[in-house]
Each structure stands twice: as C-alpha cells, then as structure tokens.
CSV table of C-alpha atoms in Angstrom, one decimal:
chain,number,residue,atom,x,y,z
A,28,MET,CA,-92.3,21.6,-322.8
A,29,PRO,CA,-91.9,23.1,-319.5
A,30,LEU,CA,-95.0,21.4,-318.1
A,31,ASP,CA,-93.5,18.0,-319.1
A,32,ALA,CA,-90.2,19.1,-317.4
A,33,SER,CA,-92.1,19.9,-314.3
A,34,PHE,CA,-93.8,16.4,-314.2
A,35,ALA,CA,-90.4,14.7,-314.7
A,36,ALA,CA,-88.9,17.0,-312.1
A,37,LEU,CA,-91.5,16.0,-309.5
A,38,ALA,CA,-91.3,12.3,-310.2
A,39,ASP,CA,-88.2,11.9,-307.8
A,40,PRO,CA,-88.7,11.8,-304.0
A,41,THR,CA,-85.4,13.6,-303.4
A,42,ARG,CA,-86.5,16.5,-305.6
A,43,ARG,CA,-89.9,16.6,-303.8
A,44,ALA,CA,-88.1,16.7,-300.5
A,45,ILE,CA,-85.8,19.5,-301.6
A,46,LEU,CA,-89.0,21.5,-302.6
A,47,ALA,CA,-90.4,20.7,-299.1
A,48,ARG,CA,-87.3,22.1,-297.7
A,49,LEU,CA,-87.3,25.2,-299.9
A,50,ALA,CA,-91.0,25.8,-298.9
A,51,LEU,CA,-89.4,26.9,-295.5
A,52,GLY,CA,-87.2,29.4,-297.1
A,53,GLU,CA,-84.2,29.8,-299.4
A,54,ALA,CA,-81.2,27.4,-298.9
A,55,THR,CA,-77.8,27.0,-300.5
A,56,VAL,CA,-76.6,23.7,-302.1
A,57,MET,CA,-74.6,22.9,-299.0
A,58,GLU,CA,-77.6,23.3,-296.8
A,59,LEU,CA,-79.7,21.2,-299.1
A,60,ALA,CA,-77.2,18.3,-299.3
A,61,LYS,CA,-77.0,18.0,-295.6
A,62,PRO,CA,-80.2,16.0,-294.7
A,63,PHE,CA,-80.0,13.8,-297.8
A,64,GLU,CA,-76.6,12.1,-297.4
A,65,MET,CA,-75.8,13.0,-300.9
A,66,THR,CA,-72.9,14.7,-302.5
A,67,GLN,CA,-73.1,18.3,-303.5
A,68,PRO,CA,-72.7,17.4,-307.2
A,69,ALA,CA,-75.6,14.9,-306.9
A,70,ILE,CA,-77.8,17.6,-305.2
A,71,SER,CA,-76.6,20.2,-307.9
A,72,GLN,CA,-77.9,17.8,-310.5
A,73,HIS,CA,-81.3,17.7,-308.9
A,74,LEU,CA,-81.4,21.5,-308.7
A,75,LYS,CA,-80.5,21.8,-312.3
A,76,VAL,CA,-83.6,19.6,-313.2
A,77,LEU,CA,-85.9,21.7,-310.8
A,78,GLU,CA,-84.4,24.9,-312.2
A,79,GLY,CA,-85.0,23.6,-315.8
A,80,ALA,CA,-88.6,23.0,-314.9
A,81,GLY,CA,-89.1,26.4,-313.6
A,82,LEU,CA,-89.9,25.3,-310.1
A,83,ILE,CA,-86.9,27.0,-308.3
A,84,VAL,CA,-84.7,29.9,-309.0
A,85,GLN,CA,-81.4,31.0,-307.7
A,86,ARG,CA,-80.2,34.3,-306.3
A,87,VAL,CA,-76.7,35.8,-306.3
A,88,ASP,CA,-75.5,36.8,-302.9
A,89,GLY,CA,-71.8,37.4,-303.1
A,90,ALA,CA,-70.3,33.8,-303.3
A,91,ARG,CA,-73.5,32.3,-302.3
A,92,ARG,CA,-76.2,31.0,-304.8
A,93,PRO,CA,-79.1,30.4,-302.5
A,94,ARG,CA,-82.2,28.6,-304.1
A,95,ARG,CA,-85.8,29.3,-303.5
A,96,LEU,CA,-89.2,28.2,-304.8
A,97,ALA,CA,-90.0,30.0,-308.0
A,98,LYS,CA,-93.5,30.7,-306.4
A,99,PRO,CA,-93.8,30.5,-302.7
A,100,GLY,CA,-97.2,29.0,-303.3
A,101,LEU,CA,-96.3,25.6,-301.7
A,102,ASP,CA,-97.1,26.4,-298.2
A,103,ALA,CA,-95.3,24.1,-295.9
A,104,VAL,CA,-98.1,23.8,-293.4
A,105,ASP,CA,-100.5,22.7,-296.3
A,106,GLN,CA,-98.0,20.2,-297.4
A,107,TRP,CA,-97.5,18.7,-293.9
A,108,LEU,CA,-101.2,18.6,-293.2
A,109,THR,CA,-101.9,16.8,-296.7
A,110,MET,CA,-99.2,14.4,-295.7
A,111,LEU,CA,-100.8,13.8,-292.3
A,112,ARG,CA,-104.3,13.5,-293.8
A,113,LYS,CA,-103.1,10.9,-296.4
A,114,ALA,CA,-101.3,8.8,-293.8
A,115,LEU,CA,-104.3,8.9,-291.4
A,116,GLU,CA,-106.8,8.2,-294.0
A,117,LYS,CA,-104.8,5.1,-295.0
A,118,ASN,CA,-104.5,4.0,-291.4
A,119,TYR,CA,-108.2,4.4,-290.6
A,120,ASP,CA,-109.4,2.7,-293.7
A,121,ARG,CA,-107.2,-0.2,-292.6
A,122,LEU,CA,-108.6,0.1,-289.1
A,123,ASP,CA,-112.1,-0.2,-290.6
A,124,GLY,CA,-111.1,-3.6,-291.9
A,125,VAL,CA,-109.5,-4.6,-288.6
A,126,LEU,CA,-112.6,-3.6,-286.6
A,127,ALA,CA,-114.8,-5.5,-288.9
A,128,ALA,CA,-112.8,-8.6,-288.4
A,129,MET,CA,-112.9,-8.1,-284.6
A,130,GLN,CA,-116.7,-7.7,-284.7
A,131,SER,CA,-117.2,-10.9,-286.6
A,132,GLU,CA,-114.9,-12.8,-284.4
A,133,HIS,CA,-116.7,-11.4,-281.4
A,134,LYS,CA,-120.1,-12.5,-282.7
A,135,ARG,CA,-118.7,-16.0,-283.4
A,136,LYS,CA,-117.5,-16.4,-279.9
A,137,ARG,CA,-120.9,-15.5,-278.5
B,21,MET,CA,-119.1,7.1,-295.5
B,22,ASN,CA,-116.5,7.3,-292.8
B,23,LYS,CA,-114.9,10.4,-293.8
B,24,LEU,CA,-111.9,12.0,-292.0
B,25,THR,CA,-112.0,15.7,-291.1
B,26,LEU,CA,-108.8,17.5,-290.3
B,27,LYS,CA,-108.6,21.1,-289.4
B,28,THR,CA,-106.1,23.4,-287.5
B,29,GLU,CA,-106.9,25.0,-284.2
B,30,GLY,CA,-104.9,28.3,-284.1
B,31,ASP,CA,-101.2,27.9,-285.2
B,32,THR,CA,-100.5,25.1,-282.6
B,33,HIS,CA,-103.0,22.2,-283.0
B,34,VAL,CA,-104.6,19.8,-285.3
B,35,ILE,CA,-108.0,18.3,-284.7
B,36,VAL,CA,-108.9,15.1,-286.5
B,37,THR,CA,-112.3,13.4,-286.4
B,38,ARG,CA,-113.5,10.1,-287.8
B,39,HIS,CA,-116.5,7.8,-287.4
B,40,PHE,CA,-116.0,4.0,-287.0
B,41,ASP,CA,-118.7,1.4,-287.5
B,42,ALA,CA,-117.7,-0.4,-284.2
B,43,PRO,CA,-118.3,0.4,-280.5
B,44,PRO,CA,-116.0,2.5,-278.5
B,45,GLU,CA,-114.7,-0.6,-276.6
B,46,ALA,CA,-113.4,-2.1,-280.0
B,47,VAL,CA,-111.9,1.2,-281.3
B,48,PHE,CA,-110.2,1.9,-277.9
B,49,ARG,CA,-108.7,-1.7,-277.9
B,50,ALA,CA,-107.5,-1.2,-281.5
B,51,HIS,CA,-105.6,1.7,-280.3
B,52,THR,CA,-104.1,0.2,-277.3
B,53,ASP,CA,-103.4,-3.6,-278.0
B,54,PRO,CA,-100.1,-3.8,-279.7
B,55,ARG,CA,-101.0,-6.8,-281.8
B,56,ILE,CA,-103.9,-4.8,-283.3
B,57,VAL,CA,-102.0,-1.6,-283.5
B,58,GLN,CA,-99.3,-3.4,-285.6
B,59,GLN,CA,-102.0,-4.1,-288.3
B,60,TRP,CA,-103.0,-0.7,-289.0
B,61,VAL,CA,-100.8,2.1,-287.9
B,62,LEU,CA,-98.6,1.9,-290.9
B,63,GLY,CA,-99.1,5.1,-293.0
B,64,PRO,CA,-98.6,4.9,-296.8
B,65,GLU,CA,-98.5,1.5,-298.5
B,66,GLY,CA,-95.3,-0.6,-298.2
B,67,TRP,CA,-94.6,0.2,-294.6
B,68,THR,CA,-94.6,-2.4,-291.9
B,69,MET,CA,-94.1,-2.3,-288.0
B,70,PRO,CA,-92.0,-5.1,-286.9
B,71,VAL,CA,-91.7,-3.7,-283.4
B,72,CYS,CA,-94.8,-2.5,-281.4
B,73,ILE,CA,-94.5,-1.9,-277.7
B,74,ASN,CA,-97.6,-0.5,-276.1
B,75,GLU,CA,-98.0,-0.5,-272.4
B,76,ALA,CA,-101.5,0.9,-272.0
B,77,LYS,CA,-101.4,2.4,-268.5
B,78,PRO,CA,-100.5,5.7,-267.2
B,79,GLY,CA,-96.6,6.1,-267.5
B,80,GLY,CA,-96.6,3.0,-269.9
B,81,LYS,CA,-94.1,3.0,-272.7
B,82,ILE,CA,-94.8,3.3,-276.4
B,83,ARG,CA,-92.4,2.3,-279.1
B,84,TYR,CA,-93.2,1.8,-282.7
B,85,GLU,CA,-90.6,0.9,-285.4
B,86,TRP,CA,-91.5,1.1,-289.0
B,87,LYS,CA,-89.7,-0.4,-291.9
B,88,HIS,CA,-89.8,0.0,-295.7
B,89,PRO,CA,-88.1,-2.2,-298.3
B,90,LYS,CA,-86.7,0.8,-300.2
B,91,GLN,CA,-87.0,3.8,-297.8
B,92,GLY,CA,-85.3,2.3,-294.7
B,93,GLY,CA,-87.0,3.0,-291.3
B,94,PHE,CA,-87.6,5.2,-288.4
B,95,HIS,CA,-89.1,4.8,-285.0
B,96,LEU,CA,-91.4,6.6,-282.5
B,97,THR,CA,-91.3,6.6,-278.7
B,98,GLY,CA,-93.9,7.8,-276.3
B,99,GLU,CA,-95.6,7.6,-272.9
B,100,TYR,CA,-99.1,7.2,-271.7
B,101,ILE,CA,-100.4,10.0,-269.5
B,102,GLU,CA,-104.0,9.0,-269.0
B,103,LEU,CA,-106.3,6.3,-270.0
B,104,VAL,CA,-110.0,6.2,-269.4
B,105,PRO,CA,-111.2,2.9,-270.6
B,106,TYR,CA,-113.0,3.2,-273.8
B,107,SER,CA,-113.4,6.8,-273.9
B,108,LYS,CA,-110.0,8.8,-273.6
B,109,ILE,CA,-106.4,8.3,-274.3
B,110,VAL,CA,-103.7,11.0,-273.5
B,111,HIS,CA,-100.1,10.3,-274.5
B,112,VAL,CA,-96.9,12.1,-275.9
B,113,GLU,CA,-94.8,10.8,-278.7
B,114,ARG,CA,-91.8,11.8,-280.7
B,115,MET,CA,-90.3,10.6,-283.9
B,116,PHE,CA,-86.7,9.9,-284.5
B,117,LEU,CA,-85.8,11.0,-288.1
B,118,PRO,CA,-83.1,10.2,-286.7
B,119,ASP,CA,-83.1,13.3,-284.5
B,120,PRO,CA,-86.0,13.5,-282.1
B,121,THR,CA,-88.8,15.7,-283.1
B,122,PRO,CA,-90.4,17.8,-280.3
B,123,ASP,CA,-92.9,16.1,-278.2
B,124,ASN,CA,-96.4,15.7,-279.8
B,125,HIS,CA,-99.0,15.8,-277.1
B,126,VAL,CA,-102.0,13.8,-278.3
B,127,GLU,CA,-105.5,13.6,-276.7
B,128,THR,CA,-107.8,10.9,-278.3
B,129,ARG,CA,-111.6,10.7,-277.3
B,130,PHE,CA,-114.0,8.0,-278.3
B,131,GLU,CA,-117.8,8.6,-277.9
B,132,PRO,CA,-120.6,6.3,-278.9
B,133,ASP,CA,-122.1,7.6,-282.1
B,134,GLY,CA,-125.2,5.4,-283.0
B,135,ALA,CA,-123.9,1.8,-283.2
B,136,GLY,CA,-120.5,3.1,-283.8
B,137,THR,CA,-117.9,5.5,-282.5
B,138,ARG,CA,-116.9,9.0,-283.1
B,139,MET,CA,-113.2,9.7,-282.7
B,140,THR,CA,-111.7,13.2,-281.9
B,141,MET,CA,-108.0,13.4,-281.8
B,142,ARG,CA,-106.2,16.7,-280.8
B,143,MET,CA,-102.6,16.9,-281.5
B,144,THR,CA,-99.7,19.4,-281.7
B,145,LEU,CA,-98.8,20.9,-285.0
B,146,PRO,CA,-95.1,20.5,-285.2
B,147,ASP,CA,-92.8,23.6,-286.0
B,148,GLY,CA,-91.6,24.2,-289.4
B,149,LYS,CA,-88.2,22.4,-289.0
B,150,THR,CA,-90.0,19.3,-287.8
B,151,ARG,CA,-92.6,19.5,-290.7
B,152,ALA,CA,-89.7,19.6,-293.2
B,153,ALA,CA,-87.8,16.8,-291.4
B,154,MET,CA,-91.2,14.6,-291.6
B,155,LEU,CA,-91.9,15.6,-295.2
B,156,ALA,CA,-88.3,14.5,-296.2
B,157,THR,CA,-88.7,11.2,-294.5
B,158,GLY,CA,-90.0,8.1,-296.4
B,159,MET,CA,-93.5,9.3,-296.1
B,160,GLU,CA,-93.2,10.8,-299.6
B,161,LYS,CA,-96.3,9.0,-300.7
B,162,GLY,CA,-98.3,11.4,-298.7
B,163,MET,CA,-97.0,14.2,-300.9
B,164,GLU,CA,-98.8,13.0,-303.9
B,165,ALA,CA,-101.7,15.5,-303.2
B,166,SER,CA,-99.3,18.3,-303.1
B,167,TYR,CA,-97.9,17.1,-306.3
B,168,VAL,CA,-101.3,17.5,-307.9
B,169,ARG,CA,-101.7,21.0,-306.3
B,170,LEU,CA,-98.3,21.9,-307.7
B,171,GLU,CA,-99.4,20.6,-311.0
B,172,SER,CA,-102.3,23.0,-311.0
B,173,MET,CA,-100.1,25.8,-309.8
B,174,ILE,CA,-97.7,25.1,-312.8
B,175,GLY,CA,-100.8,25.3,-314.9
B,176,ASN,CA,-101.6,28.6,-313.7
B,177,LEU,CA,-98.1,29.9,-314.0
B,178,MET,CA,-97.7,28.8,-317.6
B,179,PRO,CA,-101.1,29.1,-319.2
B,180,SER,CA,-99.5,28.8,-322.7
B,181,ALA,CA,-97.9,25.5,-322.0
B,182,ALA,CA,-100.9,24.2,-320.2
B,183,SER,CA,-103.2,25.0,-323.1
B,184,HIS,CA,-101.2,22.9,-325.6
C-alpha cells in the first residue's frame, strides 16, 4: 500500500532531512549526499524508498536526474516554524518546572 | 494554560509570546543565570547542555554546547547587546552546524502579567539555506508535526489508499 510505504519512508531521520532539503528546490544525488556524510549509493537507496512512497519524483535533464518533492506542499518556512515551536514549547514547559522550584526555594528562605 | 504563540512578522521576523507563573525577576534570572539556563534550554528530549557560558552584561559572551547520545552535538555563540534588569534582553546568536548560521538578533521582553510574567521574544527568521541546515540537524524530533501534516497531505493525494 502506498500509504504504508509513505509512513515507512518517513520513519527515517535522514529521509525526513532529504525532504526538508527538497522543500527548498530540486537537487541531484550528489547535492543531497553532501550534507549527510553518506555515500551516494546510500543516499540513492533512501531516494528509492522516497520515490517508492510517491513522496519525490525525478526529472531527466541531460545526464542529470534532479529529484524534487512530488507535491511542493511541504513549505520549508512552515517546517522550520513547526520545528521552532516544538523546541520552544518543550523548553518553556521545562522552564515552568524550574520556575516553580525557584519560587518554592525562595519562599522557604524567607 | 501557558500557551505559546508564534507568528511571523513580514518575511524577516518571528514573534513568540508566552506567559509564566512567576514574576519577571525570576523569569529574567532563568534566562541569564547559566546554571538555570542549562536546565531548560535543551530543545527536544535527549539533549543536554554540558557547556553553558552566559555573561549577562553588555558585550558579555554566550556559548551553549549541546550533546545528544545518538545525534552528536552542535553549539551556539552570541553576545549580549543590552540588558535592562527584569524587563529586557537584547542579544545576537549564531549556531554552528558546523558552519555558522547568519546572526540571529533576538529581543526578549518581560512584563508583569497578574502575578506572573508575559514574555515577548522577537527574532530573525533565518534564510532558506539556514532553515534547511537547522532542519537537517539533530533537531529531527521537532519535525514530527510536519510528519503528521505530510501524512494528511498523502491522504489527500491518494484518497483511494487512504479510504482502505
């Protein structure tokens, strides 16, 4: 089932990072391999999984085979803001606990 | 409920607000005392901050180093520009991923809000290249919401598959 394939494809952090990169525009295997310290065959394997899941497509451009998102619906700004929100929510929830501890400490000392 | 709001201001800034159930003095201290910063500026689960330098004075240095057992680590440096005790902090910061991201200029304000504090933080929205680098860093946990969004997008793309 394509839907199951999509979930499996997204379970891997490298593949999610590849999607994040492709949200900025199309890229070749070589360009995609660069930031990941991975060999091109390893990246190609990830691309095959993403293609199989219908998340990305490739285009023929002479000898180049640039990949792009199958649907440019994953806006990069949205993705980044979502990441920021998650990180901040986590931080401030922790800070609530830290502040509560500071306040009770303060009261004890008075 | 201490809910976070996050919105963009034009194409260049992000505004974050949050209420805290503690007075501005405490919230300000939690942002500037390195021993306290170390306890909560950690992002997604699993990260720790073994190094935290925070010289809370104009021109003072900031250096945070994060570590994750599986995802390695990265660090941030910065400098304080202005501090108004308990009400305002202005600083710049950059992440090393490992290349430095462009300077993020951050202005944080704390105002009394009932018995607590209302915080407003205004920061720079990084450019596309920087956002991609940040997304590709170990902060992958934060992408879970995108994952959920993508899930519904796939559902829309493949209605026959989704209905089974």
